mmCIF file of C-alpha atoms in Angstrom:
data_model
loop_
_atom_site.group_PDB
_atom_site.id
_atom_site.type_symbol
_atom_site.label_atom_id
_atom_site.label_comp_id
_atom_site.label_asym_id
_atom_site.label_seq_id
_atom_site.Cartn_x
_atom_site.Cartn_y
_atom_site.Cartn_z
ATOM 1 C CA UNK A 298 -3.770 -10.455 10.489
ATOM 2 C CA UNK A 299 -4.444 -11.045 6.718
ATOM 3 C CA UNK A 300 -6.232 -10.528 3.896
ATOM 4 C CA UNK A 301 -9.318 -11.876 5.480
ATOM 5 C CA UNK A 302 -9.723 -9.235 8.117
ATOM 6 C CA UNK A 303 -10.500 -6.914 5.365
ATOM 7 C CA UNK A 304 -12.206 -8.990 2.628
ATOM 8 C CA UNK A 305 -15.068 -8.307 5.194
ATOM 9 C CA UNK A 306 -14.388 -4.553 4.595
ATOM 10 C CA UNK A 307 -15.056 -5.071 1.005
ATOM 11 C CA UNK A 308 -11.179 -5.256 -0.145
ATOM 12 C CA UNK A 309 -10.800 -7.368 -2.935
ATOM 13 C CA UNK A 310 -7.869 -10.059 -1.779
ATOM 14 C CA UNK A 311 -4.463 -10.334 -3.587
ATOM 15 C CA UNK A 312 -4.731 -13.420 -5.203
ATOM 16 C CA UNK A 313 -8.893 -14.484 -5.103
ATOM 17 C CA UNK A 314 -11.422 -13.603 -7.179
ATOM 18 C CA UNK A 315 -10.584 -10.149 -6.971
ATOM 19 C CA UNK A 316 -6.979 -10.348 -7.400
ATOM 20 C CA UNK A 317 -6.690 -8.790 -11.003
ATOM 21 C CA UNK A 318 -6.932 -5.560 -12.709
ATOM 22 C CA UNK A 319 -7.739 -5.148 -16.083
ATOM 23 C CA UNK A 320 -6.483 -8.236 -17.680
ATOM 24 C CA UNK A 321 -3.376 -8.465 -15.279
ATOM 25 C CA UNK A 322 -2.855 -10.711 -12.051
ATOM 26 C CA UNK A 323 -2.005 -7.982 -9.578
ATOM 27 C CA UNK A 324 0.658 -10.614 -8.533
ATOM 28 C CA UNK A 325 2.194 -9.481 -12.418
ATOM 29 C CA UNK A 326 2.180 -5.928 -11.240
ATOM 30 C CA UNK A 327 3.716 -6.082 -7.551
ATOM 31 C CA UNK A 328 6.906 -6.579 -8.511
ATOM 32 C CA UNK A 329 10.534 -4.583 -9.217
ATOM 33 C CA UNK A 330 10.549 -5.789 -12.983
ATOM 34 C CA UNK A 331 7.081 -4.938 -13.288
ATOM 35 C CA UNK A 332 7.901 -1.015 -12.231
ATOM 36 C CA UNK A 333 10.926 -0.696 -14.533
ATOM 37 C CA UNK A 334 9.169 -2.427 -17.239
ATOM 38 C CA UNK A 335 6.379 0.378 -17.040
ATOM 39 C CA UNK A 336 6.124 2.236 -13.538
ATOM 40 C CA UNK A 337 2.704 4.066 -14.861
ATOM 41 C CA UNK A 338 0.969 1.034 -15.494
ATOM 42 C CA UNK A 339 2.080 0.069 -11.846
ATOM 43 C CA UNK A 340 1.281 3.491 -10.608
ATOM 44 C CA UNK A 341 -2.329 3.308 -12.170
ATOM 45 C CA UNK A 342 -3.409 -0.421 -10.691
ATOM 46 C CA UNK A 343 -1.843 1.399 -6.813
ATOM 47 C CA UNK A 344 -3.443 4.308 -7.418
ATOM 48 C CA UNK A 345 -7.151 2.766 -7.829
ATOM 49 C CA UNK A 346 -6.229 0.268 -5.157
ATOM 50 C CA UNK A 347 -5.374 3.594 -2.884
ATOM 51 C CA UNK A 348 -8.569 5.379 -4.034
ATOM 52 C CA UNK A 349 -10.478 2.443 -2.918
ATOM 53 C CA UNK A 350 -9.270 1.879 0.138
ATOM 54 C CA UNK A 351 -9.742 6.094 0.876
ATOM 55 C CA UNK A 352 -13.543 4.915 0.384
ATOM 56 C CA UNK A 353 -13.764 2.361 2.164
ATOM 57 C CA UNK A 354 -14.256 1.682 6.453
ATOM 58 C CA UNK A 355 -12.831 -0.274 9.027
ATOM 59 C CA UNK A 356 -14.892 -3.579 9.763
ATOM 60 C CA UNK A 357 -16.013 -5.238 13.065
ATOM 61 C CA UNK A 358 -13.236 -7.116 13.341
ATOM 62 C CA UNK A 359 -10.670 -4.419 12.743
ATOM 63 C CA UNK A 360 -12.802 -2.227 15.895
ATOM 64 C CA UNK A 361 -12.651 -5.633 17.928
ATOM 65 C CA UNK A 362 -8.714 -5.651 18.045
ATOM 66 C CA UNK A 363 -8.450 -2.068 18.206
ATOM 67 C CA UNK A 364 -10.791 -2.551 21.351
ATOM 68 C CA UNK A 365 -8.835 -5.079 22.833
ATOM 69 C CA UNK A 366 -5.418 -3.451 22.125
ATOM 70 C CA UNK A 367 -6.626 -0.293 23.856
ATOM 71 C CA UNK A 368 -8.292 -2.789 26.831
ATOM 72 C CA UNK A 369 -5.532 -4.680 27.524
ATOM 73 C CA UNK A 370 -2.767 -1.376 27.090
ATOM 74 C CA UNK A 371 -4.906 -0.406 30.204
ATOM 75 C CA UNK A 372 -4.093 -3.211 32.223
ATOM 76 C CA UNK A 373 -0.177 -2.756 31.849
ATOM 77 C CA UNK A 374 0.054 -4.909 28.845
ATOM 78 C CA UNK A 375 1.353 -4.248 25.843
ATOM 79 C CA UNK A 376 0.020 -5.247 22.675
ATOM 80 C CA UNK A 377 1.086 -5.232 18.814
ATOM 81 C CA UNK A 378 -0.823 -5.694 16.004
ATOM 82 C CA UNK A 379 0.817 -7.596 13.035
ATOM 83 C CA UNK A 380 -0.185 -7.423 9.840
ATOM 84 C CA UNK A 381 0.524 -8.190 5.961
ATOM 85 C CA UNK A 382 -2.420 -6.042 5.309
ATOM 86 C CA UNK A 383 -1.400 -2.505 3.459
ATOM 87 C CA UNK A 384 -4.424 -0.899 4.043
ATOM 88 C CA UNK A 385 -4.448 0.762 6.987
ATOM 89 C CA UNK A 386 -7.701 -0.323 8.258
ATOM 90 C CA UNK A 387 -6.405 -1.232 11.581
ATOM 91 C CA UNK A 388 -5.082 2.050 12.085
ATOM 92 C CA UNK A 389 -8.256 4.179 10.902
ATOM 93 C CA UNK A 390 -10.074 1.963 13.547
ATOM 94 C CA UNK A 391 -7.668 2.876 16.216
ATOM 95 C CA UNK A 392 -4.848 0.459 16.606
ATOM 96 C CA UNK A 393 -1.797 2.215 17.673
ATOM 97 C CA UNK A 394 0.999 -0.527 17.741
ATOM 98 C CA UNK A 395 1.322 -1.347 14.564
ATOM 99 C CA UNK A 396 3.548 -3.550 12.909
ATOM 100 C CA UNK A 397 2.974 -3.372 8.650
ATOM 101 C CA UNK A 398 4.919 -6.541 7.684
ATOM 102 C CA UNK A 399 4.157 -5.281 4.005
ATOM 103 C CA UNK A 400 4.494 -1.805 4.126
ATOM 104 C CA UNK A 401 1.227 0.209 3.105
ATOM 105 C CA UNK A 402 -0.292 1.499 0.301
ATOM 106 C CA UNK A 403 -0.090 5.390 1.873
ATOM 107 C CA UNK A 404 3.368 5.007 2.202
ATOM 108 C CA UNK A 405 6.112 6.291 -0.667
ATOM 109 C CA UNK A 406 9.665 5.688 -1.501
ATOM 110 C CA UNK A 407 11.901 6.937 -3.472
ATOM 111 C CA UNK A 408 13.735 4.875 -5.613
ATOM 112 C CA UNK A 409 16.766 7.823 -5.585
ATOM 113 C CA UNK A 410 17.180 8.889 -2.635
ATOM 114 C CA UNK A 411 15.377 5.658 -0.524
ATOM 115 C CA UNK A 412 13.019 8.429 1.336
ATOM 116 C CA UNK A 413 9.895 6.985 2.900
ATOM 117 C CA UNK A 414 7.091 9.349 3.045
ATOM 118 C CA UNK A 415 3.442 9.242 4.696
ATOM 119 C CA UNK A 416 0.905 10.041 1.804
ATOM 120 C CA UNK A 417 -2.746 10.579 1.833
ATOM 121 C CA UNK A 418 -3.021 12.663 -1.402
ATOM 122 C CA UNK A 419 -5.874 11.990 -3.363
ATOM 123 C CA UNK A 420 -4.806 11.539 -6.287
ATOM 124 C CA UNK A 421 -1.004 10.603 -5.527
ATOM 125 C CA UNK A 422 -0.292 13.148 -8.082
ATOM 126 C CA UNK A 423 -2.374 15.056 -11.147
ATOM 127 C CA UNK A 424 -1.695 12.434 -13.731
ATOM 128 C CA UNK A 425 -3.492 10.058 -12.114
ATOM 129 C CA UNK A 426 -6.494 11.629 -11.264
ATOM 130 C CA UNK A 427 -9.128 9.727 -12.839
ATOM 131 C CA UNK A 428 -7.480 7.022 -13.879
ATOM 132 C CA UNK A 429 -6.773 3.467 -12.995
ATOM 133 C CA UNK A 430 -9.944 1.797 -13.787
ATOM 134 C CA UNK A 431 -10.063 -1.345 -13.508
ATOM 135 C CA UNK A 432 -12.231 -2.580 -16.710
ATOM 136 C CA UNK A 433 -10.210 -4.276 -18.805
ATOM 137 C CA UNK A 434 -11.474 -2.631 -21.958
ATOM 138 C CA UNK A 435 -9.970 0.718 -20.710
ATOM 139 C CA UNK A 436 -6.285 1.438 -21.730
ATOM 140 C CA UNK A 437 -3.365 2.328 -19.938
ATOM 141 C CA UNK A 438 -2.704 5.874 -19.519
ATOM 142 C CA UNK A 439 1.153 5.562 -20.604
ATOM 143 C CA UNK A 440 1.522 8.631 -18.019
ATOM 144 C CA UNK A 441 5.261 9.794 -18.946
ATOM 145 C CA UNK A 442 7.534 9.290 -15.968
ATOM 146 C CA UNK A 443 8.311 12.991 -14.804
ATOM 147 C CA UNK A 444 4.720 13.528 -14.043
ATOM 148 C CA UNK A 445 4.373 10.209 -11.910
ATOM 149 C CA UNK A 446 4.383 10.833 -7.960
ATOM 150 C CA UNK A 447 7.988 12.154 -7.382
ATOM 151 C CA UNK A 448 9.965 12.302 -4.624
ATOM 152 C CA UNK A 449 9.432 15.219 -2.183
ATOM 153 C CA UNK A 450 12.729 16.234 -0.509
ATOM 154 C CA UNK A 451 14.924 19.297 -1.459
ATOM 155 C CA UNK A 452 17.136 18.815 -4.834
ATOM 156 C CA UNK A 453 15.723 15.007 -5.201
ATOM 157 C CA UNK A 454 12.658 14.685 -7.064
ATOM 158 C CA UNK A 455 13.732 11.179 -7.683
ATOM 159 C CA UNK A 456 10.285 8.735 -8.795
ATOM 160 C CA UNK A 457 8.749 6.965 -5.809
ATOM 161 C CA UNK A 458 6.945 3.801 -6.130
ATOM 162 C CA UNK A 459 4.461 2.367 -3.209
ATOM 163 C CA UNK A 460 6.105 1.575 0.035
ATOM 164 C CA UNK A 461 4.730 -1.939 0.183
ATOM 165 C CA UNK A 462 6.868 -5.430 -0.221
ATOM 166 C CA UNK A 463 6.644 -6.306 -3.416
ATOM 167 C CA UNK A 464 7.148 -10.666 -5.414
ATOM 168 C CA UNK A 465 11.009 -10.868 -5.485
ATOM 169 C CA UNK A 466 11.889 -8.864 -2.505
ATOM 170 C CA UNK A 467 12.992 -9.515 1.122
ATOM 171 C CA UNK A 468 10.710 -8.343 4.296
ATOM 172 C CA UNK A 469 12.351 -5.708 6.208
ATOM 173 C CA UNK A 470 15.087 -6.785 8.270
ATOM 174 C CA UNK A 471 13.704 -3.909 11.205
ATOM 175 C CA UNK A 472 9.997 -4.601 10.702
ATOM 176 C CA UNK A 473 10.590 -8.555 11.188
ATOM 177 C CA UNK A 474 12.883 -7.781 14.265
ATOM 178 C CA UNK A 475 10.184 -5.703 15.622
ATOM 179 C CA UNK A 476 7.177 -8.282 14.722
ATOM 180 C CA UNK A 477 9.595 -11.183 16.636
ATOM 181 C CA UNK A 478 9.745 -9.149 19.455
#
């Protein structure tokens, strides 16, 4: 699946109508240069992209192939879901196979130590709380780097960006062997 199983959800797509924030192309902010360049501006535009999707619900479409996963799992077969999505839409409706070709947006890693982490938190961290908006009028919250999210493991404490594939960066090598088989 793609971007257009959600759009139906109400999630803007990456590079339609919808696909900038503030005065940015997201496509601008989804990148390695982009976080180095200023990680809190990139932390802001994932945050409110991770606040929105906390809001919002799993469409028709996402219950359909959940449906049919769990239907045809009962007849012996065995079913995966693939998807660039980072939403995790298909998993709030009840998908369990799951293969996230892009990563997701409630996923961390640390650029220190390489940690991944599952993370719901709402906000990621305190700095971001209320921020993020997406008006382009509003500026950017220059949040100083030690209070971005930070890495959770003993003695790291390393910055984490969002677990998700990013312009200028390969798929992972596991995740594609998984989706090909």
């Amino acid at each position: 699946t793609g971007a257009g199983v959600s759009a139906e959800s109400g999630v803007p797509t990456f590079r339609g109508a919808g696909g900038y924030w503030r005065m940015w192309k997201a496509s601008d902010l989804a990148s390695p240069e982009a976080f180095r360049r200023n990680p809190s501006r990139v932390w802001e535009f994932y945050h409110y992209r991770r606040e929105l999707m906390l809001k919002t619900q799993p469409n028709e479409a996402h219950i359909a192939i959940a449906e049919c996963e769990h239907r045809l799992e009962q007849q012996g077969r065995r079913v995966a879901v693939i998807t660039q999505n980072i939403d995790e839409l298909h998993k709030r409706a009840g998908s369990k196979n799951i293969i996230e070709v892009h990563g997701s947006l409630f996923k961390t890693r640390c650029i220190r130590c390489f940690d991944v982490q599952d993370n719901m938190d709402s906000p990621i961290c305190p700095a971001l709380e209320g921020k993020g908006e997406p008006d382009p009028t509003v500026s950017d919250a220059k949040i100083p780097e030690s209070d971005l999210p930070r890495c959770k493991r003993p003695r790291c404490n390393g910055l984490v960006r969002p677990h998700v594939v990013w312009f200028g960066e390969s798929l992972e090598t596991f995740t594609m062997m998984k989706a090909r088989e």
